[in-house]
């Protein structure tokens, strides 16, 4: 998977969100799902 970032107004890179796929779309509790890259990485870092 290729990671791309686009600069925001401060010139810092902003990571694009993960794209949902058939395997990553939840079947229950859909309101709890997030595809925000920074949130996903912070959760994985805590594990």
PDB file of C-alpha atoms in Angstrom, residues 2 9-10 15-17 23-24 26 28 30 33 36-37 39 42:
ATOM      1  CA  UNK A   2       1.377   3.393  -0.922  1.00  0.00           C
ATOM      2  CA  UNK A   9      -2.375  25.242   5.095  1.00  0.00           C
ATOM      3  CA  UNK A  10       0.557  25.044   7.532  1.00  0.00           C
ATOM      4  CA  UNK A  15      -2.492  11.712   5.764  1.00  0.00           C
ATOM      5  CA  UNK A  16      -5.414  10.586   3.645  1.00  0.00           C
ATOM      6  CA  UNK A  17      -8.012   8.406   5.394  1.00  0.00           C
ATOM      7  CA  UNK A  23     -13.403  -6.638   4.395  1.00  0.00           C
ATOM      8  CA  UNK A  24     -13.100  -3.483   6.515  1.00  0.00           C
ATOM      9  CA  UNK A  26     -18.281  -3.399   9.863  1.00  0.00           C
ATOM     10  CA  UNK A  28     -22.404  -4.187  13.460  1.00  0.00           C
ATOM     11  CA  UNK A  30     -21.145   0.996  12.042  1.00  0.00           C
ATOM     12  CA  UNK A  33     -15.995   2.720  12.686  1.00  0.00           C
ATOM     13  CA  UNK A  36      -9.091   8.351   9.951  1.00  0.00           C
ATOM     14  CA  UNK A  37      -5.436   7.361   9.531  1.00  0.00           C
ATOM     15  CA  UNK A  39      -6.831   7.754  14.846  1.00  0.00           C
ATOM     16  CA  UNK A  42      -2.864   6.096  17.654  1.00  0.00           C
TER      17      UNK A  42
END
